[in-house]
Amino acid sequence: MAIESNNSEEVVAGGGYQLYTGIAAVSVVAVNPTQAELQEIGINAKEEPKYSVEINEEEFNKIVFYLRHDDPNMTVRFDILAKPEHRLSKSGKAMWINNIGQMTWSEEAPVYDWWKNSDSSRKAYVGEDTLVNFTKAWANVANGGKISFDTIDAIMKGDVKELKQLISALNANKLRVLIGVKDEKYQTVYNRHFGRLKPANDSLFVKALNEDYGSFNAEYAKDLKFGVYSPSMIVADTAEASPFKEEEGDKDAWM
């Protein structure tokens, strides 16, 4: 008799595809890919993907990045809900952004001492903050370095040509993301913090998770270490959150 057994708590091939949790270094291999482009990166899509969705009777465009981890070889998707409308808080303040990626909430154009490049200040779109923070980590933009998009109006409307150009321009770059599991079968990516490859600072993920409205609506490894998903080793965080984090509207500033 020859039986290569495993603990029954472990997830192994044969019970569905393997799932992972924890912080992982990933490459960006596609953004809003076509069916043919999905097949090129090893994903068997049965039909052309749609990059729009209706949530609570609101229409959003989806910016979908496909992220690849090399060892083990796995691909996970990361969705950003975007809209060509300015992002407003519950109290009516607008989110403002400048060309070095600073963000804050204000009724009028920001005039804070720490606010830089005020001549580039403008109201941010729904989903733009997440896109900028993701790209800042992916492109390894230094603090104070420029981070803006020439076609941001078009991107918010679903035209991601400029983002597709970054796939080749940044093909050698990686970033670190926190991966979780939903419903014990779907991989998902935390959207409140994205880490640089170096220095690998896990404490910034912990800080983000502990902030107001920073919870991760998924199951993830308690120690945040990357590895095979097991229900007995996870933190279940099912706090309800707006799809575009409107609850953060009363916070004063994001830097």
PDB file of C-alpha atoms in Angstrom, residues 99-230:
ATOM      1  CA  ASN A  99       0.308  65.356  -8.833  1.00  0.00           C
ATOM      2  CA  ILE A 100       2.486  63.780  -6.122  1.00  0.00           C
ATOM      3  CA  GLY A 101      -0.340  61.586  -4.868  1.00  0.00           C
ATOM      4  CA  GLN A 102      -1.298  63.507  -1.735  1.00  0.00           C
ATOM      5  CA  MET A 103      -4.996  63.262  -0.899  1.00  0.00           C
ATOM      6  CA  THR A 104      -7.235  65.051   1.566  1.00  0.00           C
ATOM      7  CA  TRP A 105     -10.870  65.944   2.205  1.00  0.00           C
ATOM      8  CA  SER A 106     -11.836  69.586   1.900  1.00  0.00           C
ATOM      9  CA  GLU A 107     -14.733  71.779   0.825  1.00  0.00           C
ATOM     10  CA  GLU A 108     -12.375  74.116  -1.044  1.00  0.00           C
ATOM     11  CA  ALA A 109      -8.929  73.710  -2.584  1.00  0.00           C
ATOM     12  CA  PRO A 110      -6.509  72.651   0.216  1.00  0.00           C
ATOM     13  CA  VAL A 111      -4.221  75.292   1.720  1.00  0.00           C
ATOM     14  CA  TYR A 112      -2.532  73.196   4.445  1.00  0.00           C
ATOM     15  CA  ASP A 113       1.153  73.733   5.201  1.00  0.00           C
ATOM     16  CA  TRP A 114       1.922  70.122   4.302  1.00  0.00           C
ATOM     17  CA  TRP A 115      -0.024  70.246   1.014  1.00  0.00           C
ATOM     18  CA  LYS A 116       2.446  70.432  -1.885  1.00  0.00           C
ATOM     19  CA  ASN A 117       2.116  71.416  -5.552  1.00  0.00           C
ATOM     20  CA  SER A 118      -1.139  73.276  -4.956  1.00  0.00           C
ATOM     21  CA  ASP A 119      -1.224  74.359  -8.613  1.00  0.00           C
ATOM     22  CA  SER A 120      -1.949  70.714  -9.523  1.00  0.00           C
ATOM     23  CA  SER A 121      -4.757  70.320  -6.958  1.00  0.00           C
ATOM     24  CA  ARG A 122      -8.099  69.075  -8.223  1.00  0.00           C
ATOM     25  CA  LYS A 123     -11.059  67.034  -7.059  1.00  0.00           C
ATOM     26  CA  ALA A 124     -10.453  63.294  -7.265  1.00  0.00           C
ATOM     27  CA  TYR A 125     -12.715  60.794  -8.965  1.00  0.00           C
ATOM     28  CA  VAL A 126     -14.340  57.786  -7.341  1.00  0.00           C
ATOM     29  CA  GLY A 127     -11.708  55.029  -7.249  1.00  0.00           C
ATOM     30  CA  GLU A 128      -8.817  57.303  -8.185  1.00  0.00           C
ATOM     31  CA  ASP A 129      -7.240  57.190  -4.719  1.00  0.00           C
ATOM     32  CA  THR A 130      -6.960  53.403  -4.845  1.00  0.00           C
ATOM     33  CA  LEU A 131      -5.561  53.492  -8.384  1.00  0.00           C
ATOM     34  CA  VAL A 132      -2.926  56.080  -7.442  1.00  0.00           C
ATOM     35  CA  ASN A 133      -1.865  54.244  -4.269  1.00  0.00           C
ATOM     36  CA  PHE A 134      -1.632  50.950  -6.171  1.00  0.00           C
ATOM     37  CA  THR A 135       0.412  52.517  -8.974  1.00  0.00           C
ATOM     38  CA  LYS A 136       2.668  54.347  -6.510  1.00  0.00           C
ATOM     39  CA  ALA A 137       3.707  51.020  -4.953  1.00  0.00           C
ATOM     40  CA  TRP A 138       3.917  49.242  -8.315  1.00  0.00           C
ATOM     41  CA  ALA A 139       6.084  51.952  -9.918  1.00  0.00           C
ATOM     42  CA  ASN A 140       8.060  52.426  -6.671  1.00  0.00           C
ATOM     43  CA  VAL A 141       7.458  56.179  -6.730  1.00  0.00           C
ATOM     44  CA  ALA A 142       9.526  57.964  -4.071  1.00  0.00           C
ATOM     45  CA  ASN A 143       7.783  60.154  -1.508  1.00  0.00           C
ATOM     46  CA  GLY A 144       7.267  63.473  -3.247  1.00  0.00           C
ATOM     47  CA  GLY A 145       7.710  61.930  -6.695  1.00  0.00           C
ATOM     48  CA  LYS A 146       5.157  62.682  -9.377  1.00  0.00           C
ATOM     49  CA  ILE A 147       2.266  60.262  -9.802  1.00  0.00           C
ATOM     50  CA  SER A 148      -0.568  61.264 -12.114  1.00  0.00           C
ATOM     51  CA  PHE A 149      -2.265  60.078 -15.295  1.00  0.00           C
ATOM     52  CA  ASP A 150      -2.586  62.046 -18.540  1.00  0.00           C
ATOM     53  CA  THR A 151      -5.912  60.398 -19.423  1.00  0.00           C
ATOM     54  CA  ILE A 152      -7.530  60.118 -15.980  1.00  0.00           C
ATOM     55  CA  ASP A 153     -10.904  61.288 -17.355  1.00  0.00           C
ATOM     56  CA  ALA A 154     -10.860  58.489 -19.919  1.00  0.00           C
ATOM     57  CA  ILE A 155      -9.645  55.908 -17.373  1.00  0.00           C
ATOM     58  CA  MET A 156     -12.599  56.670 -15.111  1.00  0.00           C
ATOM     59  CA  LYS A 157     -14.883  56.088 -18.109  1.00  0.00           C
ATOM     60  CA  GLY A 158     -13.352  52.669 -18.781  1.00  0.00           C
ATOM     61  CA  ASP A 159     -10.648  53.513 -21.338  1.00  0.00           C
ATOM     62  CA  VAL A 160      -7.499  52.012 -19.789  1.00  0.00           C
ATOM     63  CA  LYS A 161      -5.048  52.391 -22.701  1.00  0.00           C
ATOM     64  CA  GLU A 162      -2.662  54.418 -20.545  1.00  0.00           C
ATOM     65  CA  LEU A 163      -2.703  51.742 -17.839  1.00  0.00           C
ATOM     66  CA  LYS A 164      -2.042  49.026 -20.417  1.00  0.00           C
ATOM     67  CA  GLN A 165       1.109  50.907 -21.451  1.00  0.00           C
ATOM     68  CA  LEU A 166       2.382  50.556 -17.888  1.00  0.00           C
ATOM     69  CA  ILE A 167       2.311  46.752 -18.154  1.00  0.00           C
ATOM     70  CA  SER A 168       5.311  46.840 -20.493  1.00  0.00           C
ATOM     71  CA  ALA A 169       6.899  49.976 -19.015  1.00  0.00           C
ATOM     72  CA  LEU A 170       6.948  48.420 -15.527  1.00  0.00           C
ATOM     73  CA  ASN A 171       7.367  44.780 -16.532  1.00  0.00           C
ATOM     74  CA  ALA A 172      10.374  44.369 -14.201  1.00  0.00           C
ATOM     75  CA  ASN A 173       8.593  45.862 -11.194  1.00  0.00           C
ATOM     76  CA  LYS A 174       6.763  44.114  -8.388  1.00  0.00           C
ATOM     77  CA  LEU A 175       4.683  45.231  -5.433  1.00  0.00           C
ATOM     78  CA  ARG A 176       3.479  43.530  -2.260  1.00  0.00           C
ATOM     79  CA  VAL A 177      -0.227  42.904  -1.613  1.00  0.00           C
ATOM     80  CA  LEU A 178      -2.238  41.184   1.103  1.00  0.00           C
ATOM     81  CA  ILE A 179      -4.237  38.291  -0.342  1.00  0.00           C
ATOM     82  CA  GLY A 180      -7.298  36.832   1.375  1.00  0.00           C
ATOM     83  CA  VAL A 181     -10.032  34.284   0.736  1.00  0.00           C
ATOM     84  CA  LYS A 182     -13.781  34.906   0.528  1.00  0.00           C
ATOM     85  CA  ASP A 183     -16.426  32.204   0.972  1.00  0.00           C
ATOM     86  CA  GLU A 184     -13.606  29.639   1.223  1.00  0.00           C
ATOM     87  CA  LYS A 185     -13.209  29.657  -2.571  1.00  0.00           C
ATOM     88  CA  TYR A 186     -12.384  33.111  -3.960  1.00  0.00           C
ATOM     89  CA  GLN A 187      -9.050  34.932  -3.811  1.00  0.00           C
ATOM     90  CA  THR A 188      -9.269  38.654  -3.086  1.00  0.00           C
ATOM     91  CA  VAL A 189      -6.794  41.504  -2.556  1.00  0.00           C
ATOM     92  CA  TYR A 190      -6.774  44.070   0.269  1.00  0.00           C
ATOM     93  CA  ASN A 191      -7.283  47.576  -1.130  1.00  0.00           C
ATOM     94  CA  ARG A 192      -6.239  49.831   1.761  1.00  0.00           C
ATOM     95  CA  HIS A 193      -2.485  49.370   1.524  1.00  0.00           C
ATOM     96  CA  PHE A 194      -0.031  48.289  -1.156  1.00  0.00           C
ATOM     97  CA  GLY A 195       3.603  47.701  -0.254  1.00  0.00           C
ATOM     98  CA  ARG A 196       6.859  48.369  -2.033  1.00  0.00           C
ATOM     99  CA  LEU A 197       9.109  45.400  -2.709  1.00  0.00           C
ATOM    100  CA  LYS A 198      11.885  47.070  -0.685  1.00  0.00           C
ATOM    101  CA  PRO A 199      11.818  47.708   2.161  1.00  0.00           C
ATOM    102  CA  ALA A 200       9.329  44.924   2.905  1.00  0.00           C
ATOM    103  CA  ASN A 201       7.461  46.608   5.749  1.00  0.00           C
ATOM    104  CA  ASP A 202       4.632  44.369   6.999  1.00  0.00           C
ATOM    105  CA  SER A 203       3.872  46.781   9.832  1.00  0.00           C
ATOM    106  CA  LEU A 204       2.266  49.183   7.352  1.00  0.00           C
ATOM    107  CA  PHE A 205      -0.283  46.506   6.433  1.00  0.00           C
ATOM    108  CA  VAL A 206      -0.994  45.985  10.146  1.00  0.00           C
ATOM    109  CA  LYS A 207      -1.382  49.748  10.627  1.00  0.00           C
ATOM    110  CA  ALA A 208      -3.847  49.984   7.736  1.00  0.00           C
ATOM    111  CA  LEU A 209      -5.873  47.007   8.973  1.00  0.00           C
ATOM    112  CA  ASN A 210      -6.214  48.634  12.409  1.00  0.00           C
ATOM    113  CA  GLU A 211      -7.338  52.026  11.116  1.00  0.00           C
ATOM    114  CA  ASP A 212     -10.951  53.163  10.979  1.00  0.00           C
ATOM    115  CA  TYR A 213     -12.584  51.524   7.961  1.00  0.00           C
ATOM    116  CA  GLY A 214      -9.368  49.632   7.302  1.00  0.00           C
ATOM    117  CA  SER A 215     -10.798  46.144   7.795  1.00  0.00           C
ATOM    118  CA  PHE A 216     -10.362  43.437   5.158  1.00  0.00           C
ATOM    119  CA  ASN A 217     -13.621  41.721   4.241  1.00  0.00           C
ATOM    120  CA  ALA A 218     -11.949  38.339   3.792  1.00  0.00           C
ATOM    121  CA  GLU A 219     -10.159  35.544   5.619  1.00  0.00           C
ATOM    122  CA  TYR A 220      -6.405  35.903   5.853  1.00  0.00           C
ATOM    123  CA  ALA A 221      -3.415  34.469   7.678  1.00  0.00           C
ATOM    124  CA  LYS A 222      -3.113  35.671  11.278  1.00  0.00           C
ATOM    125  CA  ASP A 223       0.601  36.376  10.906  1.00  0.00           C
ATOM    126  CA  LEU A 224       0.153  37.773   7.360  1.00  0.00           C
ATOM    127  CA  LYS A 225       2.739  35.277   6.100  1.00  0.00           C
ATOM    128  CA  PHE A 226       2.099  33.977   2.608  1.00  0.00           C
ATOM    129  CA  GLY A 227       1.089  30.334   2.393  1.00  0.00           C
ATOM    130  CA  VAL A 228      -1.603  27.798   1.620  1.00  0.00           C
ATOM    131  CA  TYR A 229      -5.044  28.762   2.893  1.00  0.00           C
ATOM    132  CA  SER A 230      -6.417  26.750   5.790  1.00  0.00           C
TER     133      SER A 230
END
